[in-house]
Amino acid sequence: MGDNSRANSTAADDLLLKQFFAEVGEVERDNEVNRILSCFKLNAFEYLNLPFDSSIDEVKKQYRKLSLLVHPDKCKHPQAKEAFGALAKAQQILHDPSEREYLLNQVNAAKEELRAKRKKQLKKDTASKLKSLVDEGKYEQEYEQSEEFQKQLKLKVRELLTDQEWRRRKMQMRISEEEGRLKKDEEETKEMWKRKREHEEQWEGTREQRVSSWRDFMKGGKKVKKGEIRPPKLKTEDPNKSYVQRPVKRG
């Protein structure tokens, strides 16, 4: 019975969609494309034209309806493809548990700010405050369902999402800068070790030449230039005396 009921419900929805699109003209399609493209980019609910408390099933139905409405094969608007893609991205966000939770957290934060502001206003308005107390919260519930509150909520959510996105971008910029600095340090370290290896290889490459020069020096002895002072030398004619001959300067 359950499967048959769901099948009948789906068939009925399909019939309603066909009737809807049969009545929709090109103007309505163009208007919907323009609406989608004018939406606040960080609010997926706004793209699908849904309230913040919409269920996943409501998201699916609304996406199907709007995507068929602006589908590039059916809509002649030059930006229909862009609008279609925006809808697809919005429904993917609302189907992602973490993305949906993040968005709803911003909605709840916006509600709390508006409620705090409303509470301050009620303190000044005695009549509204008394009515709120008498109705045991129903007065506030009705207010939050009002068009005025929903409009304020939409703007406050937009404000919070913008602030969070700005913070995210600044953090990403700082991370990118730090990654760039680390990469630069790494490249400089690599270059330093490269130069060191090249120096060591060059030094090793001239080893034979240095050894050969040293051997030649040892074999031939060092010639004393004119005016040069000789190094100290022990006298060899008297092996019992260890005094050193003073340097002799030749004129």
One Martini backbone bead per residue (centre of mass of N, CA, C, O) as a GRO file, in nm:
protein
  251
    1MET     BB    1   0.058   0.063  -0.021
    2GLY     BB    2   0.292   0.261   0.010
    3ASP     BB    3   0.402   0.239  -0.284
    4ASN     BB    4   0.136   0.319  -0.427
    5SER     BB    5   0.109   0.597  -0.296
    6ARG     BB    6   0.377   0.716  -0.404
    7ALA     BB    7   0.314   0.670  -0.703
    8ASN     BB    8   0.057   0.845  -0.713
    9SER     BB    9   0.196   1.107  -0.618
   10THR     BB   10   0.398   1.129  -0.853
   11ALA     BB   11   0.191   1.135  -1.082
   12ALA     BB   12   0.048   1.390  -0.984
   13ASP     BB   13   0.292   1.575  -1.001
   14ASP     BB   14   0.346   1.539  -1.304
   15LEU     BB   15   0.072   1.655  -1.396
   16LEU     BB   16   0.107   1.936  -1.269
   17LEU     BB   17   0.360   2.012  -1.425
   18LYS     BB   18   0.242   1.994  -1.709
   19GLN     BB   19   0.024   2.209  -1.663
   20PHE     BB   20   0.213   2.436  -1.582
   21PHE     BB   21   0.392   2.443  -1.847
   22ALA     BB   22   0.151   2.493  -2.041
   23GLU     BB   23   0.102   2.794  -1.903
   24VAL     BB   24   0.384   2.878  -1.951
   25GLY     BB   25   0.569   3.139  -2.049
   26GLU     BB   26   0.839   3.316  -2.156
   27VAL     BB   27   0.822   3.536  -1.940
   28GLU     BB   28   0.832   3.353  -1.689
   29ARG     BB   29   1.107   3.233  -1.752
   30ASP     BB   30   1.267   3.497  -1.760
   31ASN     BB   31   1.198   3.587  -1.471
   32GLU     BB   32   1.332   3.346  -1.330
   33VAL     BB   33   1.616   3.394  -1.428
   34ASN     BB   34   1.643   3.676  -1.303
   35ARG     BB   35   1.597   3.590  -1.011
   36ILE     BB   36   1.834   3.393  -0.982
   37LEU     BB   37   2.064   3.602  -1.069
   38SER     BB   38   1.978   3.800  -0.809
   39CYS     BB   39   2.081   3.630  -0.601
   40PHE     BB   40   2.226   3.536  -0.319
   41LYS     BB   41   2.507   3.337  -0.340
   42LEU     BB   42   2.502   3.215  -0.019
   43ASN     BB   43   2.181   3.137  -0.069
   44ALA     BB   44   2.014   2.852  -0.143
   45PHE     BB   45   1.717   2.918  -0.069
   46GLU     BB   46   1.690   3.161  -0.260
   47TYR     BB   47   1.717   3.015  -0.529
   48LEU     BB   48   1.455   2.821  -0.453
   49ASN     BB   49   1.238   2.981  -0.299
   50LEU     BB   50   1.281   2.911   0.021
   51PRO     BB   51   1.244   2.837   0.326
   52PHE     BB   52   1.447   2.753   0.600
   53ASP     BB   53   1.236   2.499   0.687
   54SER     BB   54   1.289   2.314   0.463
   55SER     BB   55   1.278   2.019   0.326
   56ILE     BB   56   1.413   1.784   0.126
   57ASP     BB   57   1.156   1.730  -0.040
   58GLU     BB   58   1.106   2.031  -0.108
   59VAL     BB   59   1.370   2.069  -0.257
   60LYS     BB   60   1.322   1.862  -0.482
   61LYS     BB   61   1.059   1.981  -0.599
   62GLN     BB   62   1.164   2.270  -0.654
   63TYR     BB   63   1.395   2.196  -0.840
   64ARG     BB   64   1.234   2.055  -1.057
   65LYS     BB   65   1.055   2.293  -1.132
   66LEU     BB   66   1.279   2.514  -1.194
   67SER     BB   67   1.460   2.353  -1.393
   68LEU     BB   68   1.236   2.325  -1.609
   69LEU     BB   69   1.181   2.630  -1.646
   70VAL     BB   70   1.515   2.696  -1.716
   71HIS     BB   71   1.580   2.519  -1.932
   72PRO     BB   72   1.766   2.553  -2.217
   73ASP     BB   73   1.557   2.383  -2.400
   74LYS     BB   74   1.298   2.582  -2.299
   75CYS     BB   75   1.475   2.840  -2.268
   76LYS     BB   76   1.568   3.156  -2.437
   77HIS     BB   77   1.747   3.262  -2.244
   78PRO     BB   78   2.085   3.350  -2.244
   79GLN     BB   79   2.097   3.263  -1.905
   80ALA     BB   80   1.979   2.975  -1.849
   81LYS     BB   81   2.231   2.805  -1.788
   82GLU     BB   82   2.319   2.963  -1.537
   83ALA     BB   83   2.058   2.920  -1.373
   84PHE     BB   84   2.063   2.613  -1.377
   85GLY     BB   85   2.337   2.586  -1.227
   86ALA     BB   86   2.251   2.735  -0.965
   87LEU     BB   87   2.035   2.530  -0.882
   88ALA     BB   88   2.216   2.281  -0.864
   89LYS     BB   89   2.404   2.394  -0.643
   90ALA     BB   90   2.187   2.449  -0.427
   91GLN     BB   91   2.083   2.153  -0.395
   92GLN     BB   92   2.357   2.035  -0.312
   93ILE     BB   93   2.391   2.195  -0.052
   94LEU     BB   94   2.110   2.095   0.083
   95HIS     BB   95   2.218   1.782   0.070
   96ASP     BB   96   2.449   1.869   0.243
   97PRO     BB   97   2.494   1.838   0.573
   98SER     BB   98   2.719   2.052   0.632
   99GLU     BB   99   2.606   2.286   0.461
  100ARG     BB  100   2.328   2.299   0.592
  101GLU     BB  101   2.421   2.345   0.883
  102TYR     BB  102   2.569   2.609   0.836
  103LEU     BB  103   2.325   2.769   0.731
  104LEU     BB  104   2.137   2.718   0.984
  105ASN     BB  105   2.325   2.854   1.187
  106GLN     BB  106   2.291   3.138   1.066
  107VAL     BB  107   1.988   3.152   1.105
  108ASN     BB  108   1.986   3.122   1.415
  109ALA     BB  109   2.165   3.368   1.470
  110ALA     BB  110   1.970   3.571   1.342
  111LYS     BB  111   1.730   3.518   1.528
  112GLU     BB  112   1.869   3.598   1.794
  113GLU     BB  113   1.921   3.893   1.716
  114LEU     BB  114   1.623   3.968   1.661
  115ARG     BB  115   1.515   3.893   1.943
  116ALA     BB  116   1.690   4.091   2.103
  117LYS     BB  117   1.580   4.340   1.962
  118ARG     BB  118   1.280   4.288   2.031
  119LYS     BB  119   1.310   4.297   2.342
  120LYS     BB  120   1.391   4.595   2.358
  121GLN     BB  121   1.131   4.706   2.225
  122LEU     BB  122   0.924   4.590   2.439
  123LYS     BB  123   1.019   4.764   2.681
  124LYS     BB  124   0.894   5.028   2.540
  125ASP     BB  125   0.632   4.844   2.477
  126THR     BB  126   0.382   4.777   2.683
  127ALA     BB  127   0.154   4.650   2.515
  128SER     BB  128   0.324   4.427   2.377
  129LYS     BB  129   0.425   4.298   2.637
  130LEU     BB  130   0.148   4.214   2.755
  131LYS     BB  131   0.056   4.045   2.512
  132SER     BB  132   0.292   3.842   2.528
  133LEU     BB  133   0.220   3.736   2.815
  134VAL     BB  134  -0.075   3.646   2.766
  135ASP     BB  135  -0.001   3.454   2.504
  136GLU     BB  136   0.251   3.275   2.569
  137GLY     BB  137   0.424   3.342   2.280
  138LYS     BB  138   0.228   3.375   2.035
  139TYR     BB  139   0.302   3.659   1.949
  140GLU     BB  140   0.593   3.584   1.858
  141GLN     BB  141   0.523   3.360   1.657
  142GLU     BB  142   0.360   3.541   1.469
  143TYR     BB  143   0.585   3.740   1.409
  144GLU     BB  144   0.792   3.523   1.282
  145GLN     BB  145   0.565   3.470   1.044
  146SER     BB  146   0.598   3.727   0.930
  147GLU     BB  147   0.696   3.927   0.672
  148GLU     BB  148   0.879   4.116   0.832
  149PHE     BB  149   1.060   3.905   0.967
  150GLN     BB  150   1.151   3.751   0.708
  151LYS     BB  151   1.295   3.995   0.590
  152GLN     BB  152   1.496   4.039   0.822
  153LEU     BB  153   1.617   3.755   0.816
  154LYS     BB  154   1.731   3.762   0.531
  155LEU     BB  155   1.923   4.004   0.584
  156LYS     BB  156   2.078   3.882   0.827
  157VAL     BB  157   2.186   3.633   0.680
  158ARG     BB  158   2.341   3.790   0.469
  159GLU     BB  159   2.529   3.932   0.669
  160LEU     BB  160   2.655   3.675   0.801
  161LEU     BB  161   2.758   3.539   0.541
  162THR     BB  162   2.942   3.768   0.455
  163ASP     BB  163   3.122   3.768   0.706
  164GLN     BB  164   3.217   3.470   0.684
  165GLU     BB  165   3.337   3.495   0.398
  166TRP     BB  166   3.546   3.712   0.466
  167ARG     BB  167   3.697   3.546   0.677
  168ARG     BB  168   3.767   3.309   0.494
  169ARG     BB  169   3.935   3.474   0.288
  170LYS     BB  170   4.143   3.587   0.486
  171MET     BB  171   4.244   3.312   0.579
  172GLN     BB  172   4.326   3.212   0.297
  173MET     BB  173   4.529   3.438   0.246
  174ARG     BB  174   4.715   3.371   0.485
  175ILE     BB  175   4.774   3.083   0.399
  176SER     BB  176   4.896   3.156   0.123
  177GLU     BB  177   5.123   3.333   0.235
  178GLU     BB  178   5.253   3.112   0.410
  179GLU     BB  179   5.303   2.913   0.181
  180GLY     BB  180   5.483   3.108   0.018
  181ARG     BB  181   5.701   3.144   0.233
  182LEU     BB  182   5.776   2.843   0.264
  183LYS     BB  183   5.851   2.802  -0.032
  184LYS     BB  184   6.076   3.011  -0.039
  185ASP     BB  185   6.250   2.885   0.184
  186GLU     BB  186   6.285   2.614   0.041
  187GLU     BB  187   6.423   2.725  -0.215
  188GLU     BB  188   6.663   2.861  -0.069
  189THR     BB  189   6.770   2.601   0.061
  190LYS     BB  190   6.816   2.446  -0.200
  191GLU     BB  191   7.015   2.654  -0.323
  192MET     BB  192   7.227   2.635  -0.102
  193TRP     BB  193   7.286   2.327  -0.134
  194LYS     BB  194   7.363   2.344  -0.430
  195ARG     BB  195   7.608   2.533  -0.396
  196LYS     BB  196   7.758   2.347  -0.202
  197ARG     BB  197   7.785   2.104  -0.394
  198GLU     BB  198   7.933   2.254  -0.620
  199HIS     BB  199   8.176   2.330  -0.446
  200GLU     BB  200   8.257   2.042  -0.368
  201GLU     BB  201   8.293   1.939  -0.658
  202GLN     BB  202   8.506   2.145  -0.737
  203TRP     BB  203   8.709   2.073  -0.516
  204GLU     BB  204   8.734   1.772  -0.601
  205GLY     BB  205   8.821   1.829  -0.902
  206THR     BB  206   9.103   1.981  -0.786
  207ARG     BB  207   9.270   1.774  -0.622
  208GLU     BB  208   9.494   1.674  -0.815
  209GLN     BB  209   9.613   1.953  -0.865
  210ARG     BB  210   9.691   2.010  -0.570
  211VAL     BB  211   9.868   1.762  -0.523
  212SER     BB  212  10.066   1.818  -0.755
  213SER     BB  213  10.162   2.095  -0.655
  214TRP     BB  214  10.271   1.994  -0.383
  215ARG     BB  215  10.479   1.796  -0.494
  216ASP     BB  216  10.642   2.003  -0.652
  217PHE     BB  217  10.716   2.171  -0.408
  218MET     BB  218  10.864   1.946  -0.247
  219LYS     BB  219  11.079   1.886  -0.464
  220GLY     BB  220  11.185   2.193  -0.534
  221GLY     BB  221  11.117   2.394  -0.353
  222LYS     BB  222  11.155   2.711  -0.211
  223LYS     BB  223  11.215   3.013  -0.338
  224VAL     BB  224  11.408   3.290  -0.253
  225LYS     BB  225  11.351   3.600  -0.241
  226LYS     BB  226  11.439   3.911  -0.260
  227GLY     BB  227  11.430   4.016   0.081
  228GLU     BB  228  11.366   3.757   0.212
  229ILE     BB  229  11.284   3.580   0.492
  230ARG     BB  230  11.391   3.327   0.657
  231PRO     BB  231  11.334   3.056   0.808
  232PRO     BB  232  11.378   2.884   1.066
  233LYS     BB  233  11.696   2.709   1.161
  234LEU     BB  234  11.871   2.447   1.236
  235LYS     BB  235  12.169   2.355   1.342
  236THR     BB  236  12.386   2.089   1.216
  237GLU     BB  237  12.693   2.115   1.336
  238ASP     BB  238  12.539   2.108   1.636
  239PRO     BB  239  12.363   1.858   1.792
  240ASN     BB  240  12.375   1.970   2.103
  241LYS     BB  241  12.234   2.222   1.982
  242SER     BB  242  11.900   2.399   1.990
  243TYR     BB  243  11.944   2.643   1.854
  244VAL     BB  244  11.842   2.920   1.662
  245GLN     BB  245  11.863   3.065   1.375
  246ARG     BB  246  11.866   3.362   1.264
  247PRO     BB  247  11.755   3.568   1.057
  248VAL     BB  248  11.874   3.639   0.726
  249LYS     BB  249  11.943   3.931   0.558
  250ARG     BB  250  11.965   3.996   0.227
  251GLY     BB  251  12.144   4.249   0.024
   0.00000   0.00000   0.00000
